[in-house]
Amino acid sequence: MPAREHQILIATSNPGKLREFQGAARELGVAVELLPDLRAIPQPIEDGATFEANARIKAEAYSRHAPSELVLAEDSGLSVDALHGAPGVHSARYAASLRDGRVPHGNSDDEENNHALVSQLDRIGRGPFTARYVCVIAAARDGLTVVTFTGEAHGEMLTVPRGSGGFGYDPFFFFPDLGKTFAELTLDEKSACSHRGKAFRQFLDWYRATS
Ligand code: IMP
């Protein structure tokens, strides 16, 4: 079935990401819907070396299941300078990759990942631990990437959590511009300054200009 006008299909199994995309889209007058039957589609292997490579892998694979439609996928993660860019493209699997010494296919849960990150920072000792979140959105049609957009948010990692919003590493990601962690922001505030919000607004500018 073709997507409705101004309805954008997205392929993500992460409820936190979906909530943020839908929040940002509503504010801007478009609807973001999950790709139908996403759960039944085999997940592509995210073995790219960069966020962009993984975003392309996902968008291309999922778009083959919605002929002629523009399908969005994103890859994102946290990069901590004192950890030489880790957890990076392995952000979702950080705890398991440290524990097993190799990159597993399955994700670790947020609590395990946060615990692993704090242990690594504690080993280093004193901060500040400058870090950035990166999000790459890829839009693909019929298995080919049409365009990609990148957004970044710069902050510092705490070793004690603050706030209960957001997801993933948010309680530890302090955003100096607002003096809060990402877990202390409302959905709208996070959208205004986050890596995902920035990439998504670039996508929407492109979408409006081309459709
Ligand atoms: P992906 O699903 O392979 O792109 O993994 C993204 C991972 O990066 C998530 O599971 C989180 O661990 C982390 N991450 C990405 N964006 C955010 C964010 O906005 N807040 C917190 N963690 C994030």
Tab-separated table of N, CA and C in Angstrom, residues 2-91:
chain	number	residue	atom	x	y	z
A	2	PRO	N	0.642	2.246	-0.870
A	2	PRO	CA	1.521	3.413	-0.855
A	2	PRO	C	1.348	4.213	0.438
A	3	ALA	N	2.426	4.839	0.885
A	3	ALA	CA	2.329	5.676	2.086
A	3	ALA	C	1.456	6.881	1.755
A	4	ARG	N	0.716	7.387	2.758
A	4	ARG	CA	-0.096	8.584	2.531
A	4	ARG	C	0.835	9.755	2.269
A	5	GLU	N	0.253	10.801	1.643
A	5	GLU	CA	1.064	11.988	1.408
A	5	GLU	C	1.566	12.537	2.749
A	6	HIS	N	2.786	12.956	2.802
A	6	HIS	CA	3.401	13.491	4.022
A	6	HIS	C	3.447	12.481	5.154
A	7	GLN	N	3.398	11.215	4.784
A	7	GLN	CA	3.643	10.190	5.787
A	7	GLN	C	4.974	9.546	5.441
A	8	ILE	N	5.861	9.499	6.409
A	8	ILE	CA	7.197	8.977	6.149
A	8	ILE	C	7.326	7.638	6.843
A	9	LEU	N	7.848	6.666	6.124
A	9	LEU	CA	8.015	5.335	6.708
A	9	LEU	C	9.389	5.241	7.353
A	10	ILE	N	9.411	4.703	8.554
A	10	ILE	CA	10.696	4.548	9.227
A	10	ILE	C	10.852	3.112	9.700
A	11	ALA	N	12.073	2.618	9.618
A	11	ALA	CA	12.360	1.255	10.074
A	11	ALA	C	13.256	1.348	11.289
A	12	THR	N	12.663	1.199	12.456
A	12	THR	CA	13.464	1.116	13.682
A	12	THR	C	12.751	0.236	14.688
A	13	SER	N	13.510	-0.569	15.400
A	13	SER	CA	12.892	-1.396	16.434
A	13	SER	C	13.148	-0.802	17.817
A	14	ASN	N	13.725	0.398	17.840
A	14	ASN	CA	14.040	1.059	19.104
A	14	ASN	C	12.891	2.022	19.462
A	15	PRO	N	12.120	1.713	20.521
A	15	PRO	CA	10.967	2.556	20.858
A	15	PRO	C	11.358	3.992	21.208
A	16	GLY	N	12.560	4.163	21.793
A	16	GLY	CA	13.017	5.519	22.144
A	16	GLY	C	13.220	6.362	20.891
A	17	LYS	N	13.827	5.764	19.882
A	17	LYS	CA	14.055	6.504	18.631
A	17	LYS	C	12.716	6.835	17.961
A	18	LEU	N	11.808	5.851	17.934
A	18	LEU	CA	10.517	6.069	17.276
A	18	LEU	C	9.770	7.220	17.945
A	19	ARG	N	9.763	7.220	19.281
A	19	ARG	CA	9.070	8.280	20.035
A	19	ARG	C	9.649	9.644	19.649
A	20	GLU	N	10.963	9.715	19.534
A	20	GLU	CA	11.579	11.008	19.219
A	20	GLU	C	11.285	11.428	17.785
A	21	PHE	N	11.338	10.496	16.846
A	21	PHE	CA	11.016	10.857	15.460
A	21	PHE	C	9.567	11.312	15.347
A	22	GLN	N	8.669	10.590	16.001
A	22	GLN	CA	7.252	10.939	15.880
A	22	GLN	C	6.964	12.289	16.539
A	23	GLY	N	7.650	12.545	17.675
A	23	GLY	CA	7.478	13.837	18.349
A	23	GLY	C	7.945	14.980	17.451
A	24	ALA	N	9.119	14.835	16.880
A	24	ALA	CA	9.680	15.899	16.035
A	24	ALA	C	8.833	16.090	14.782
A	25	ALA	N	8.341	14.992	14.223
A	25	ALA	CA	7.570	15.070	12.983
A	25	ALA	C	6.232	15.766	13.220
A	26	ARG	N	5.581	15.423	14.337
A	26	ARG	CA	4.273	16.013	14.650
A	26	ARG	C	4.401	17.528	14.738
A	27	GLU	N	5.457	17.961	15.411
A	27	GLU	CA	5.708	19.393	15.561
A	27	GLU	C	5.836	20.076	14.203
A	28	LEU	N	6.359	19.341	13.233
A	28	LEU	CA	6.634	19.922	11.921
A	28	LEU	C	5.559	19.561	10.888
A	29	GLY	N	4.451	18.957	11.354
A	29	GLY	CA	3.292	18.750	10.481
A	29	GLY	C	3.383	17.565	9.534
A	30	VAL	N	4.224	16.588	9.839
A	30	VAL	CA	4.259	15.369	9.026
A	30	VAL	C	4.072	14.168	9.968
A	31	ALA	N	3.735	13.037	9.367
A	31	ALA	CA	3.542	11.838	10.191
A	31	ALA	C	4.641	10.835	9.880
A	32	VAL	N	5.174	10.262	10.934
A	32	VAL	CA	6.159	9.190	10.760
A	32	VAL	C	5.504	7.893	11.211
A	33	GLU	N	5.477	6.922	10.343
A	33	GLU	CA	4.876	5.628	10.674
A	33	GLU	C	5.930	4.548	10.581
A	34	LEU	N	5.757	3.523	11.406
A	34	LEU	CA	6.659	2.377	11.314
A	34	LEU	C	6.422	1.647	9.997
A	35	LEU	N	7.460	1.147	9.423
A	35	LEU	CA	7.323	0.311	8.231
A	35	LEU	C	6.419	-0.881	8.588
A	36	PRO	N	5.355	-1.112	7.795
A	36	PRO	CA	4.450	-2.210	8.137
A	36	PRO	C	5.194	-3.545	8.242
A	37	ASP	N	4.764	-4.360	9.196
A	37	ASP	CA	5.313	-5.713	9.394
A	37	ASP	C	6.814	-5.727	9.655
A	38	LEU	N	7.324	-4.672	10.243
A	38	LEU	CA	8.768	-4.592	10.488
A	38	LEU	C	9.296	-5.814	11.252
A	39	ARG	N	8.517	-6.245	12.238
A	39	ARG	CA	8.989	-7.357	13.064
A	39	ARG	C	9.183	-8.642	12.278
A	40	ALA	N	8.443	-8.779	11.171
A	40	ALA	CA	8.536	-10.014	10.383
A	40	ALA	C	9.719	-9.984	9.411
A	41	ILE	N	10.340	-8.817	9.261
A	41	ILE	CA	11.436	-8.692	8.293
A	41	ILE	C	12.753	-9.049	8.986
A	42	PRO	N	13.548	-9.945	8.395
A	42	PRO	CA	14.831	-10.284	9.032
A	42	PRO	C	15.710	-9.038	9.177
A	43	GLN	N	16.307	-8.883	10.352
A	43	GLN	CA	17.136	-7.684	10.578
A	43	GLN	C	18.445	-7.813	9.817
A	44	PRO	N	18.820	-6.777	9.072
A	44	PRO	CA	20.108	-6.842	8.380
A	44	PRO	C	21.262	-6.817	9.381
A	45	ILE	N	22.398	-7.367	8.985
A	45	ILE	CA	23.571	-7.352	9.870
A	45	ILE	C	24.251	-5.985	9.763
A	46	GLU	N	24.377	-5.336	10.912
A	46	GLU	CA	24.979	-3.989	10.933
A	46	GLU	C	26.478	-4.136	11.148
A	47	ASP	N	27.192	-4.425	10.071
A	47	ASP	CA	28.629	-4.632	10.229
A	47	ASP	C	29.453	-3.522	9.586
A	48	GLY	N	28.819	-2.367	9.382
A	48	GLY	CA	29.550	-1.229	8.814
A	48	GLY	C	30.519	-0.661	9.836
A	49	ALA	N	31.543	0.044	9.317
A	49	ALA	CA	32.553	0.629	10.214
A	49	ALA	C	32.153	2.021	10.664
A	50	THR	N	31.111	2.578	10.070
A	50	THR	CA	30.696	3.946	10.416
A	50	THR	C	29.182	3.978	10.623
A	51	PHE	N	28.723	5.072	11.268
A	51	PHE	CA	27.286	5.242	11.445
A	51	PHE	C	26.610	5.317	10.069
A	52	GLU	N	27.238	6.023	9.157
A	52	GLU	CA	26.615	6.156	7.831
A	52	GLU	C	26.479	4.798	7.143
A	53	ALA	N	27.546	3.999	7.215
A	53	ALA	CA	27.487	2.682	6.554
A	53	ALA	C	26.342	1.851	7.123
A	54	ASN	N	26.179	1.878	8.445
A	54	ASN	CA	25.109	1.074	9.053
A	54	ASN	C	23.727	1.645	8.739
A	55	ALA	N	23.612	2.966	8.697
A	55	ALA	CA	22.311	3.556	8.350
A	55	ALA	C	21.918	3.151	6.928
A	56	ARG	N	22.901	3.159	6.036
A	56	ARG	CA	22.626	2.757	4.644
A	56	ARG	C	22.227	1.281	4.574
A	57	ILE	N	22.947	0.441	5.299
A	57	ILE	CA	22.631	-1.001	5.288
A	57	ILE	C	21.163	-1.205	5.682
A	58	LYS	N	20.753	-0.522	6.753
A	58	LYS	CA	19.381	-0.722	7.243
A	58	LYS	C	18.356	-0.134	6.271
A	59	ALA	N	18.581	1.084	5.820
A	59	ALA	CA	17.587	1.720	4.940
A	59	ALA	C	17.445	0.924	3.642
A	60	GLU	N	18.569	0.473	3.092
A	60	GLU	CA	18.511	-0.265	1.826
A	60	GLU	C	17.787	-1.592	2.009
A	61	ALA	N	18.124	-2.306	3.086
A	61	ALA	CA	17.494	-3.616	3.304
A	61	ALA	C	15.989	-3.463	3.522
A	62	TYR	N	15.606	-2.522	4.383
A	62	TYR	CA	14.176	-2.410	4.701
A	62	TYR	C	13.367	-1.838	3.535
A	63	SER	N	13.979	-0.974	2.748
A	63	SER	CA	13.209	-0.364	1.650
A	63	SER	C	12.822	-1.396	0.591
A	64	ARG	N	13.522	-2.509	0.557
A	64	ARG	CA	13.156	-3.563	-0.406
A	64	ARG	C	11.801	-4.178	-0.052
A	65	HIS	N	11.347	-3.919	1.181
A	65	HIS	CA	10.061	-4.488	1.612
A	65	HIS	C	8.911	-3.499	1.447
A	66	ALA	N	9.172	-2.334	0.869
A	66	ALA	CA	8.103	-1.352	0.630
A	66	ALA	C	8.349	-0.737	-0.744
A	67	PRO	N	8.045	-1.486	-1.809
A	67	PRO	CA	8.387	-1.044	-3.153
A	67	PRO	C	7.925	0.390	-3.453
A	68	SER	N	8.803	1.142	-4.056
A	68	SER	CA	8.586	2.538	-4.487
A	68	SER	C	8.534	3.557	-3.350
A	69	GLU	N	8.492	3.109	-2.102
A	69	GLU	CA	8.384	4.063	-0.987
A	69	GLU	C	9.765	4.524	-0.527
A	70	LEU	N	9.788	5.742	0.005
A	70	LEU	CA	11.002	6.232	0.653
A	70	LEU	C	10.996	5.714	2.090
A	71	VAL	N	12.029	4.986	2.443
A	71	VAL	CA	12.095	4.392	3.793
A	71	VAL	C	13.320	4.947	4.513
A	72	LEU	N	13.078	5.427	5.727
A	72	LEU	CA	14.179	5.968	6.542
A	72	LEU	C	14.680	4.937	7.536
A	73	ALA	N	15.986	4.952	7.746
A	73	ALA	CA	16.563	4.209	8.866
A	73	ALA	C	17.666	5.096	9.431
A	74	GLU	N	17.990	4.884	10.668
A	74	GLU	CA	19.081	5.671	11.236
A	74	GLU	C	20.020	4.796	12.017
A	75	ASP	N	21.262	5.233	12.120
A	75	ASP	CA	22.209	4.604	13.013
A	75	ASP	C	22.786	5.715	13.870
A	76	SER	N	22.924	5.432	15.137
A	76	SER	CA	23.372	6.483	16.038
A	76	SER	C	24.193	5.876	17.156
A	77	GLY	N	24.838	6.731	17.911
A	77	GLY	CA	25.620	6.232	19.034
A	77	GLY	C	26.379	7.348	19.699
A	78	LEU	N	27.116	6.939	20.692
A	78	LEU	CA	27.857	7.850	21.546
A	78	LEU	C	29.346	7.645	21.317
A	79	SER	N	30.072	8.753	21.254
A	79	SER	CA	31.505	8.669	21.030
A	79	SER	C	32.204	9.477	22.126
A	80	VAL	N	32.982	8.799	22.965
A	80	VAL	CA	33.629	9.463	24.107
A	80	VAL	C	35.110	9.650	23.789
A	81	ASP	N	35.577	10.885	23.867
A	81	ASP	CA	36.964	11.173	23.460
A	81	ASP	C	37.979	10.366	24.271
A	82	ALA	N	37.777	10.308	25.597
A	82	ALA	CA	38.753	9.603	26.452
A	82	ALA	C	38.770	8.096	26.180
A	83	LEU	N	37.739	7.600	25.495
A	83	LEU	CA	37.697	6.167	25.138
A	83	LEU	C	37.989	5.980	23.646
A	84	HIS	N	38.670	6.968	23.064
A	84	HIS	CA	39.069	6.903	21.652
A	84	HIS	C	37.860	6.673	20.739
A	85	GLY	N	36.759	7.303	21.085
A	85	GLY	CA	35.574	7.218	20.215
A	85	GLY	C	34.601	6.117	20.586
A	86	ALA	N	34.959	5.244	21.512
A	86	ALA	CA	34.027	4.185	21.939
A	86	ALA	C	32.901	4.832	22.766
A	87	PRO	N	31.728	4.191	22.856
A	87	PRO	CA	31.366	2.928	22.230
A	87	PRO	C	31.065	3.019	20.742
A	88	GLY	N	30.903	4.220	20.184
A	88	GLY	CA	30.791	4.399	18.740
A	88	GLY	C	29.721	3.547	18.089
A	89	VAL	N	30.082	2.919	16.966
A	89	VAL	CA	29.074	2.125	16.229
A	89	VAL	C	28.617	0.909	17.024
A	90	HIS	N	29.318	0.618	18.127
A	90	HIS	CA	28.891	-0.517	18.955
A	90	HIS	C	28.103	-0.060	20.187
A	91	SER	N	27.573	1.154	20.147
A	91	SER	CA	26.896	1.708	21.332
A	91	SER	C	25.807	0.792	21.866
